[in-house]
Coordinates of C-alpha atoms in Angstrom, one line a residue:
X1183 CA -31.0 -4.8 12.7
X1184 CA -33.3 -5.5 10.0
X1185 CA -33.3 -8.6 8.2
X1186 CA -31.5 -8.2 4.4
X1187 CA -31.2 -10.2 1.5
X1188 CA -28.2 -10.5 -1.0
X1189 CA -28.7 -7.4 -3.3
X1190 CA -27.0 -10.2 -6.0
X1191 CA -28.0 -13.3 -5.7
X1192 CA -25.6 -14.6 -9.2
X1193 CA -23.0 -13.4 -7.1
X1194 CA -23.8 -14.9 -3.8
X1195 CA -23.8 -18.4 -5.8
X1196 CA -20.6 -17.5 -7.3
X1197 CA -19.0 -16.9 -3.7
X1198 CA -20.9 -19.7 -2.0
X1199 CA -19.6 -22.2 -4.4
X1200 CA -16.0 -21.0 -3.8
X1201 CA -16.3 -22.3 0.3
X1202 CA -17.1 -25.6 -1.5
X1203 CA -14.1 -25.7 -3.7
X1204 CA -11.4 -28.7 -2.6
X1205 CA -9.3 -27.4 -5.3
X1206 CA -7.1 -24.2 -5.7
X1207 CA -8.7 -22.7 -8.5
X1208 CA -9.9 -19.1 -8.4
X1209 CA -13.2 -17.3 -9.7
X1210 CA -13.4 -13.8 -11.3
X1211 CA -15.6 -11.8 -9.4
X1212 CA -16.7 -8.9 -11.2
X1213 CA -13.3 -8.3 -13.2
X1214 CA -12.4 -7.1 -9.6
X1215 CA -11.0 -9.9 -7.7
X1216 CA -8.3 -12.3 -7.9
X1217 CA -8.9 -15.4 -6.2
X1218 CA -6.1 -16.8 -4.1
X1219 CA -5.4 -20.4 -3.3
X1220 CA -7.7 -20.2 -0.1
X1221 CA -10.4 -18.7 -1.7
X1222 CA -9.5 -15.0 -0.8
X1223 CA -9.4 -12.2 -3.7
X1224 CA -5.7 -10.4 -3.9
X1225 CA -5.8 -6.5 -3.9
X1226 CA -4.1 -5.4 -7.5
X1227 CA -1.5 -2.8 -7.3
X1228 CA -1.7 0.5 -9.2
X1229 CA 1.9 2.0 -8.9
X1230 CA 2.3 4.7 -11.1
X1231 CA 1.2 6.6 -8.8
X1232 CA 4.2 5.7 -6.2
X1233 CA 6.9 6.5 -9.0
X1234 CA 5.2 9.8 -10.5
X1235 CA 5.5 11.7 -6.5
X1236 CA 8.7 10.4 -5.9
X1237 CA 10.2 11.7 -9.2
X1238 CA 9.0 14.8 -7.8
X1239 CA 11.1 14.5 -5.3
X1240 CA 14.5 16.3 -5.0
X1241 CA 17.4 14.5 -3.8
X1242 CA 20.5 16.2 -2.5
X1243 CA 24.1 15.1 -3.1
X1244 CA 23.4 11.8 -5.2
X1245 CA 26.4 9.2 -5.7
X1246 CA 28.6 12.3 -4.3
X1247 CA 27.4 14.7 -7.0
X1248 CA 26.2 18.2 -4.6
X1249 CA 23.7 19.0 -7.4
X1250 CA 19.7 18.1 -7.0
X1251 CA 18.6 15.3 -8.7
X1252 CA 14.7 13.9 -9.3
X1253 CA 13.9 11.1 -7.5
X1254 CA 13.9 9.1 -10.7
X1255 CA 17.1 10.5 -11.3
X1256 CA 19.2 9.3 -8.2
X1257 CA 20.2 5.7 -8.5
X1258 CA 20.4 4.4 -4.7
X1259 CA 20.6 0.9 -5.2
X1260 CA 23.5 -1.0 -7.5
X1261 CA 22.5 -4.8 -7.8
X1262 CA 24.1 -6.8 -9.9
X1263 CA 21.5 -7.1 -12.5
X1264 CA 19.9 -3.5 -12.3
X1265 CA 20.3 0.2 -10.6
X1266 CA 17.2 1.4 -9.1
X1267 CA 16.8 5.2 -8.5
X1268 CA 14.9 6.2 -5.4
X1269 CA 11.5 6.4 -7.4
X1270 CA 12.2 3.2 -8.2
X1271 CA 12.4 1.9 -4.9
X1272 CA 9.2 3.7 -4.1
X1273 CA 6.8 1.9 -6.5
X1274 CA 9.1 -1.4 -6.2
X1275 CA 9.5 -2.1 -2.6
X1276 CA 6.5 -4.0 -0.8
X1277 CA 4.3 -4.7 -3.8
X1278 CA 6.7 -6.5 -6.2
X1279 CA 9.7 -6.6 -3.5
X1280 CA 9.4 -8.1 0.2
X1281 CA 9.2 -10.4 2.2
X1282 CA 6.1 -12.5 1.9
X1283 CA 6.2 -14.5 5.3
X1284 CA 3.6 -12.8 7.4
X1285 CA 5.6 -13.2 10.2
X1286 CA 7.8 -10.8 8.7
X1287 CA 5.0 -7.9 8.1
X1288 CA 6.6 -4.6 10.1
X1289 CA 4.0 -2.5 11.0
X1290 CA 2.1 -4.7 13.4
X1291 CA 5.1 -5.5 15.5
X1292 CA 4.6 -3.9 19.3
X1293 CA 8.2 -3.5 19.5
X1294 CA 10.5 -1.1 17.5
X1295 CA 13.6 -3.5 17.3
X1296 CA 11.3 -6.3 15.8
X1297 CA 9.8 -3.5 13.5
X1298 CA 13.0 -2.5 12.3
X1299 CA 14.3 -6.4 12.2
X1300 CA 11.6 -7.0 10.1
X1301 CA 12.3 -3.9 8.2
X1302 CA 15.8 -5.1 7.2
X1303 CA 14.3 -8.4 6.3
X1304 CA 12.0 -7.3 3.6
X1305 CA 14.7 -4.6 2.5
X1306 CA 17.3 -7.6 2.1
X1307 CA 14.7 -9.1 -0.6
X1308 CA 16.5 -7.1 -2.9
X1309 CA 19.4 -9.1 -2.6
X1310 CA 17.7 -12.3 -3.2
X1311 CA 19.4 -13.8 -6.7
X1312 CA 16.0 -15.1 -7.3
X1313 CA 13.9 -11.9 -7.2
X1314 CA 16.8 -9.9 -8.8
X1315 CA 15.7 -12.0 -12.1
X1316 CA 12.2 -10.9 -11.8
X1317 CA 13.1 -7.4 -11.5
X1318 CA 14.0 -6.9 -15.0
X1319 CA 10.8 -8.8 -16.4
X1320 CA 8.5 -6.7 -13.7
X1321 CA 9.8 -3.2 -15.2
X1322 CA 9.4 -4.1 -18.7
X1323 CA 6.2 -4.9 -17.6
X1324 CA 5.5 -1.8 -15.6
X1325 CA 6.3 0.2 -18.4
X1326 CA 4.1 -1.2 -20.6
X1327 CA 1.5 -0.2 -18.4
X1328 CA 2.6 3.5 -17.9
X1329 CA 2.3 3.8 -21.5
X1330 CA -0.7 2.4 -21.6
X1331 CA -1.7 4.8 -19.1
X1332 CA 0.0 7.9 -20.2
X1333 CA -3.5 9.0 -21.8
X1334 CA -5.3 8.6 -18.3
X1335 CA -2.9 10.3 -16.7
X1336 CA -2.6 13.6 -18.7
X1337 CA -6.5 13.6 -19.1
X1338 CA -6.9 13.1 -14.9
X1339 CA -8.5 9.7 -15.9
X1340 CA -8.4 6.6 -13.2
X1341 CA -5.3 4.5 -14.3
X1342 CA -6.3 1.2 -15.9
X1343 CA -5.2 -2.2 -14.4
X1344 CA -6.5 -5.5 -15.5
X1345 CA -6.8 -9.2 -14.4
X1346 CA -4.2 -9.9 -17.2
X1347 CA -1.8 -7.5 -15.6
X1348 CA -1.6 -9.1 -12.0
X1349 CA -1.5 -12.5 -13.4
X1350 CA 1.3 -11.5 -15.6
X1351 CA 3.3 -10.5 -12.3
X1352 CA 2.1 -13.9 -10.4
X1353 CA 3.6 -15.6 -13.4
X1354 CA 7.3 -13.3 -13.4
X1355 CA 7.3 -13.8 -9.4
X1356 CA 7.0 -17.9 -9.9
X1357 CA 3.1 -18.6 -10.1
X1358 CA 0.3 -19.6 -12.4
X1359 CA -2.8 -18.3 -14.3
X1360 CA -5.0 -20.0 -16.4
X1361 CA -7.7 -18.3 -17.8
X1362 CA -6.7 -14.7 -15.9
X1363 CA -7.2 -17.0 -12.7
X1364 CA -4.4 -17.3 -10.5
X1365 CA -3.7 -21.0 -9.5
X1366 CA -1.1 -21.0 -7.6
X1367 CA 0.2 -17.9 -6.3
X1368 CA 4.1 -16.2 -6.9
X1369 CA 5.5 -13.9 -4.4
X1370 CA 3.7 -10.7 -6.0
X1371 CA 0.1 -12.4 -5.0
X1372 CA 1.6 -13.8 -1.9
X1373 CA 2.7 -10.1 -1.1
X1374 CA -0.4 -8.9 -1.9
X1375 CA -2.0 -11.8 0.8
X1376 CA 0.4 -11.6 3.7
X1377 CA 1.6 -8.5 3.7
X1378 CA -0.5 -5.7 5.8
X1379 CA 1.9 -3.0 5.9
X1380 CA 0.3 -1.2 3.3
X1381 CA -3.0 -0.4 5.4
X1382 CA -4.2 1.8 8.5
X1383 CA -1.6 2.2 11.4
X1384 CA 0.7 -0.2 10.2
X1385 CA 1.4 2.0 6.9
X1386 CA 2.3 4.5 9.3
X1387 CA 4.3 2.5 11.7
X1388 CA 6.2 0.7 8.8
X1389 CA 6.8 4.2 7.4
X1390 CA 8.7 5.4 10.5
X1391 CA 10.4 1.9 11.2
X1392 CA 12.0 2.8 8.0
X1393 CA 12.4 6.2 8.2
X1394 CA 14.4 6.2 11.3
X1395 CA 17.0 3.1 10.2
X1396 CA 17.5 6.0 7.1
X1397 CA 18.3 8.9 9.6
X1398 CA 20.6 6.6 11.3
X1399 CA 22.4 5.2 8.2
X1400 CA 22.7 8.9 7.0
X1401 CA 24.4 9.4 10.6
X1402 CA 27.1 6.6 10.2
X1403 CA 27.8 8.3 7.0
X1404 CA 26.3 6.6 4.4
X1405 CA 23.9 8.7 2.7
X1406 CA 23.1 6.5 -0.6
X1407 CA 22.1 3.8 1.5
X1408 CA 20.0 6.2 3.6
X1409 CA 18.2 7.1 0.7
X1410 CA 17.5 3.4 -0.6
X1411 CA 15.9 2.8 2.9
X1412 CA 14.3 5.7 2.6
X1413 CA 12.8 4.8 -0.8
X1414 CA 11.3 1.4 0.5
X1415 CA 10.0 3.2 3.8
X1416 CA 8.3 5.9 1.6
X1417 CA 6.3 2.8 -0.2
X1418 CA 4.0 2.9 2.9
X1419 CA 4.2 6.3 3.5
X1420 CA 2.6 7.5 0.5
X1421 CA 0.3 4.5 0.6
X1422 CA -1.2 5.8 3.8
X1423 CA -2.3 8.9 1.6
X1424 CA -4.2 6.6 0.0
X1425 CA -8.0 6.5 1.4
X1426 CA -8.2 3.1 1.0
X1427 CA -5.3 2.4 2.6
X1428 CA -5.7 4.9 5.3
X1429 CA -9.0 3.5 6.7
X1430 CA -9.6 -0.2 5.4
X1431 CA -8.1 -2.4 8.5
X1432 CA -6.8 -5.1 6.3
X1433 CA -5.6 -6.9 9.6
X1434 CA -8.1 -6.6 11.8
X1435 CA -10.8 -7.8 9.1
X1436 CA -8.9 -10.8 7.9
X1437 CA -8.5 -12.3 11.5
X1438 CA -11.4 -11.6 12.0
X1439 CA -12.5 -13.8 9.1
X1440 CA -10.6 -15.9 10.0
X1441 CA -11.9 -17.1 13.4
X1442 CA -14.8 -18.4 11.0
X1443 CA -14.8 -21.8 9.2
X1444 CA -16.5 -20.8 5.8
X1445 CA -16.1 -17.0 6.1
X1446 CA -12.3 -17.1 6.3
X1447 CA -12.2 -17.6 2.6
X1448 CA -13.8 -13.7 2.4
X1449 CA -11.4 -11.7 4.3
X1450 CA -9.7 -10.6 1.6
X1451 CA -13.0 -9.9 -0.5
X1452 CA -14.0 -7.5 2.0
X1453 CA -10.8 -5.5 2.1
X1454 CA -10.9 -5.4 -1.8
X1455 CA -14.0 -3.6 -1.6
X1456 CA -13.4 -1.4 1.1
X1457 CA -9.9 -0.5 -0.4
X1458 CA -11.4 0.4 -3.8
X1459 CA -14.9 1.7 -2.6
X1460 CA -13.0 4.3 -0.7
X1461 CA -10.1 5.1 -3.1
X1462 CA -12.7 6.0 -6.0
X1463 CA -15.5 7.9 -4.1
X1464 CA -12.9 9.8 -1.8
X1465 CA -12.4 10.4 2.3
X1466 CA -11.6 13.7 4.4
X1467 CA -7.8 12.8 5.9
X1468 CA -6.5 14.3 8.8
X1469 CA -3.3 14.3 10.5
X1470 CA -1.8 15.1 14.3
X1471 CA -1.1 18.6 13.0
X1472 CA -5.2 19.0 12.6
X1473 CA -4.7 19.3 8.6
X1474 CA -7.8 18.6 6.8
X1475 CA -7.7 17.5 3.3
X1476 CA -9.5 15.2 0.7
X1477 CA -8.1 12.0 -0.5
X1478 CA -9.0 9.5 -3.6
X1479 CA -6.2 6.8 -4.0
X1480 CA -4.0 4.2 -5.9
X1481 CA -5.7 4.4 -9.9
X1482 CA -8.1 8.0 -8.9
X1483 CA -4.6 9.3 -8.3
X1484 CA -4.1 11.7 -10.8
X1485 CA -7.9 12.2 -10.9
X1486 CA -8.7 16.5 -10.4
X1487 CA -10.2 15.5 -6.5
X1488 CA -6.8 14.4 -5.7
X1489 CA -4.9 17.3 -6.3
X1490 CA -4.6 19.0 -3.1
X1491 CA -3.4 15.0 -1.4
X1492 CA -1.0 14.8 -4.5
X1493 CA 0.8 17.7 -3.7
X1494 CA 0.5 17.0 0.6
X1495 CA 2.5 13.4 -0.5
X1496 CA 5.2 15.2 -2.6
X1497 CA 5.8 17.8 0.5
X1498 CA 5.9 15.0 2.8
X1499 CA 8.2 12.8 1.0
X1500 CA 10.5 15.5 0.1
X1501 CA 10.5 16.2 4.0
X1502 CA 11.7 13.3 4.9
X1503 CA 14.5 12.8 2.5
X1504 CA 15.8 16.4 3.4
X1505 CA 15.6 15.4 6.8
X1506 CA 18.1 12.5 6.1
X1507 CA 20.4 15.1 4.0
X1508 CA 20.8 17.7 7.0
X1509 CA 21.3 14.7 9.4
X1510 CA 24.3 13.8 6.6
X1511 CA 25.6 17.1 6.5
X1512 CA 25.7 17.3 10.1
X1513 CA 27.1 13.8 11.5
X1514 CA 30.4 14.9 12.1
X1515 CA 28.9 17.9 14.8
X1516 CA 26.0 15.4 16.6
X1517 CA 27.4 13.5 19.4
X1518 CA 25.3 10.5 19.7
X1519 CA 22.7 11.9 22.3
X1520 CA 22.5 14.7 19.6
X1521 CA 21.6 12.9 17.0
X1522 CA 19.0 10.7 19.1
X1523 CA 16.8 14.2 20.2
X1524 CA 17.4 15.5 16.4
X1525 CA 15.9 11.6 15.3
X1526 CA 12.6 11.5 17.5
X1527 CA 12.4 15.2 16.5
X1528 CA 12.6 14.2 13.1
X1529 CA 10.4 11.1 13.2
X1530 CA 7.5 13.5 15.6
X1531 CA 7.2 15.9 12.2
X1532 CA 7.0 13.0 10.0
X1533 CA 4.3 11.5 12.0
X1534 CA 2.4 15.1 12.2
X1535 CA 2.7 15.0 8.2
X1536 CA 1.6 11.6 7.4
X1537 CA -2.3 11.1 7.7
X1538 CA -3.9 9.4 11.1
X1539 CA -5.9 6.6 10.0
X1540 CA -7.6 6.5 13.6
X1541 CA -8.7 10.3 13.6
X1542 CA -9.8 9.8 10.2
X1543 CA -12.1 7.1 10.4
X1544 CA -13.8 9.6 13.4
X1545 CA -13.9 12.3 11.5
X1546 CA -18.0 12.6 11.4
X1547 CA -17.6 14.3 7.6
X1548 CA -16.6 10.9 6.4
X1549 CA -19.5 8.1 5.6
X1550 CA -18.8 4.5 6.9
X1551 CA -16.7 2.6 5.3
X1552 CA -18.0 0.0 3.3
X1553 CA -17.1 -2.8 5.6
X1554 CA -15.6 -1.7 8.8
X1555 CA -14.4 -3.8 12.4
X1556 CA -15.9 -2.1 16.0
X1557 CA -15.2 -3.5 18.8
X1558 CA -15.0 -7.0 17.2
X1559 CA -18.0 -6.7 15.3
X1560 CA -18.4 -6.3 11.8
X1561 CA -20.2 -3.6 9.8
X1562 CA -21.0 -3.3 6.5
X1563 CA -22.5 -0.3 4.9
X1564 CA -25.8 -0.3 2.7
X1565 CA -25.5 1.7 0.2
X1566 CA -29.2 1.9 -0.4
X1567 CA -29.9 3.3 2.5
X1568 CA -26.2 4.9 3.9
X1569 CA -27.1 3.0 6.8
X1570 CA -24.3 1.1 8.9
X1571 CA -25.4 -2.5 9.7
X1572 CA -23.9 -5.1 12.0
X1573 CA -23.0 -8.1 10.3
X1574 CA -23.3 -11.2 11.5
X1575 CA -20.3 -13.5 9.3
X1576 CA -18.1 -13.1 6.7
X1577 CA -19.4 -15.1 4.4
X1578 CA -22.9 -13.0 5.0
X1579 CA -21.3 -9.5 5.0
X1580 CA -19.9 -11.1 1.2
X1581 CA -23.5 -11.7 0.4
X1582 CA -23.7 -7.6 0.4
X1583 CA -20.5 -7.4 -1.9
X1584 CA -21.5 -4.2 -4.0
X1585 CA -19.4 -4.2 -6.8

C-alpha cells in the first residue's frame, strides 16, 4: 500500500473536529450527511420509490371483495387513527415504523424463531399510541414530497431529498434540529442508526422472516392480516433491489468502527457513501436463479438505467403476494405437513427472485465498492486510480470521503 493523503483536507478538519466534540451537536457534511448524537451521519430515506412498485402491485380478494385491487388500493391495516393500504405499508414500515432497539433488528438473528420474534416486535410498532400520532404528520409530509417530485419522476430524474426533509421527520418522530442539524435524534433517525435490516443479507433474511409469518397467517385464514405482514416484509425486499443496499454491509462496517476509539464516530459515514456511491453509478445484481440484471437505487429509481430492476421488483413483489392468496384459497385442502412443503417451497422461489448480495459483490463485472469489509479489513476504493486499498482506521478511510 502506498502512502495517501486526504484528497480534502477542509473536510478532514470538518470530520476531525467532530471526534473532539463533548457535545451532541451535528455537522453538515457536504449536504449529504446527518450527524447523529455520536457523531455518525444517518442514511436519508427516499421512499417513493417503495410506494410507486407496490401500487403496482395486484392484490386479490381485498377486505372480502374477489375483485383485484392496486396495492395502493387495498387497505390492510385499520388503526384507530388511519387505514394503510398495502403500498402504504411498503414505504412505511422500517424507515418511519419499527422498532428502533437494535436488539430488535431481524435479519441478523441466527435463529428463525428470534427472527420472526423480532419481526412481530417491529410489526407491533404500528400499534404504538405514540407512533400512530406521527403517522398522520409523516404522510402529510410524504406527500409533500411526492409532489415535489412528481416532475423528477415523469422526466426519469433522481428524486430530490433534502436535509430539511429528514429533520422534519426527526422532529414528527420526537427529536430536534437546529439549523438542518439534528440534535437529538427521534425514532425516524434512531431507525435510520440502529436498524440494519435494510442492507446485504439481512434485507434478504428480514424479507423471508416476514414472508413466511404471511403464508402462515394466510393459512389460519386470515388473509388481510397476511397481506399487512406481507407489506412490512416487502420494505426489505424491495430494498435489497436497491444496489446500495444490496452490497454496502451496514453491519459489518459499523462494528467494525466501532472496535475503534475515535473511528467509531465514522461508521455510519462510510455506509452513507457506499449506499449512495452505489445507488447512483449502478451495480450488475444477481440472484440464485443466475439472473443478471443492472441496478441504481433509492432516488436513481425511476432513472432510464433502472428500468429492467424496476420491473424485476414489481414481478417479485406481486409473486409473493399471490403466493399468500393461493395459500388462502387453499387452507381448507393443506393438512399441516402440506402446507409446511408448500411454505419452504414458497419461501425457496422467493429467495431465487430476490437479489444475492454475496454473489453480487463477486460478480468480477462490478467495481469495488467504495468502502468494503474482507476478512476484517477495510477497503476503500480510490477513485482516482479504481484501485482497492486497505485501510488502516476508520477515522482514516473518512479522510478519503469522496463526496
Amino acid at each position: 500500500m502506498f502512502a495517501m493523503k486526504p484528497r480534502n483536507k477542509k473536510l478532514l478538519l470538518i470530520l476531525n473536529s467532530l471526534v473532539l466534540m463533548s457535545c451532541n451537536s451535528g455537522a453538515n457534511l457536504s449536504n449529504m450527511a446527518l450527524q447523529s448524537e455520536n457523531g455518525t451521519p444517518s442514511l436519508q430515506f427516499e421512499t417513493l420509490e417503495h410506494y410507486d412498485a407496490a401500487s403496482q402491485v395486484k392484490l386479490h380478494d381485498c377486505n372480502g371483495i374477489e375483485s383485484q385491487f392496486n396495492g395502493n388500493k387495498c387497505l390492510v391495516l385499520k388503526l384507530p387513527v388511519i387505514s394503510l393500504s398495502y403500498a402504504d405499508m411498503v414505504r412505511l414500515s422500517g424507515d418511519y415504523i419499527g422498532n428502533p432497539d437494535p436488539g430488535r433488528n431481524i435479519g441478523q438473528q441466527a435463529d428463525l424463531a428470534q427472527r420472526e420474534a423480532n419481526f412481530m416486535v417491529n410489526f407491533d410498532a404500528y400499534n404504538n399510541s405514540t407512533y400512530q400520532t406521527y403517522l398522520i404528520k409523516y404522510l402529510t409530509k410524504i406527500r409533500s414530497m411526492d409532489e415535489r417530485n412528481k416532475f423528477n419522476k415523469q422526466n426519469q430524474r433522481p428524486l430530490e431529498i433534502s436535509d430539511k426533509d429528514n429533520c422534519d421527520f426527526n422532529e414528527i418522530s420526537g427529536g430536534l434540529c437546529v439549523g438542518n442539524i439534528p440534535v437529538s435524534l427521534g425514532v425516524y433517525l434512531q431507525l435510520a442508526n440502529n436498524s440494519n435490516d435494510h442492507f446485504d443479507n439481512n434485507a434478504i433474511q428480514s424479507y423471508l422472516a416476514g414472508h413466511g409469518l404471511a403464508l402462515k397467517t394466510a393459512y389460519a385464514g386470515n388473509l388481510t392480516l397476511a397481506y399487512a405482514y406481507e407489506g412490512f416484509a416487502a420494505h426489505f425486499g424491495s430494498d435489497s433491489f436497491a444496489a446500495g443496499h444490496t452490497r454496502t454491509q451496514k453491519q459489518q462496517i459499523q462494528d467494525r468502527c466501532q472496535n475503534e476509539v475515535e473511528g467509531r464516530k465514522f461508521g455510519g459515514l462510510l455506509v452513507k457513501e457506499a449506499h449512495d456511491f452505489s445507488n447512483k453509478t449502478g451495480i450488475t445484481l444477481i440472484n440464485n436463479n443466475g439472473k443478471q440484471w443492472v441496478a441504481l437505487g433509492d432516488a436513481y429509481f425511476f432513472t432510464s438505467g433502472n428500468a429492467q430492476n424496476k420491473q424485476l421488483l414489481i414481478e417479485t413483489l406481486q409473486t409473493g403476494v399471490d403466493q399468500i392468496y393461493d395459500i388462502y384459497q387453499k387452507r381448507a385442502l393443506l393438512s399441516a405437513t402440506e402446507f409446511s412443503k408448500l411454505s419452504q417451497d414458497n419461501l425457496k422461489i422467493m429467495q431465487g427472485m430476490l437479489p444475492n448480495p454475496d454473489l453480487t459483490r463477486n460478480l468480477t463485472v462490478n467495481p469495488p465498492a467504495i468502502f468494503s469489509l474482507q476478512d476484517g479489513v477495510l477497503w476503500w476504493r480510490d477513485l482516482r486510480y479504481n484501485k482497492n486499498e486497505p485501510v488502516s482506521s476508520c477515522i482514516n478511510a473518512a479522510s478519503f470521503y469522496h463526496l
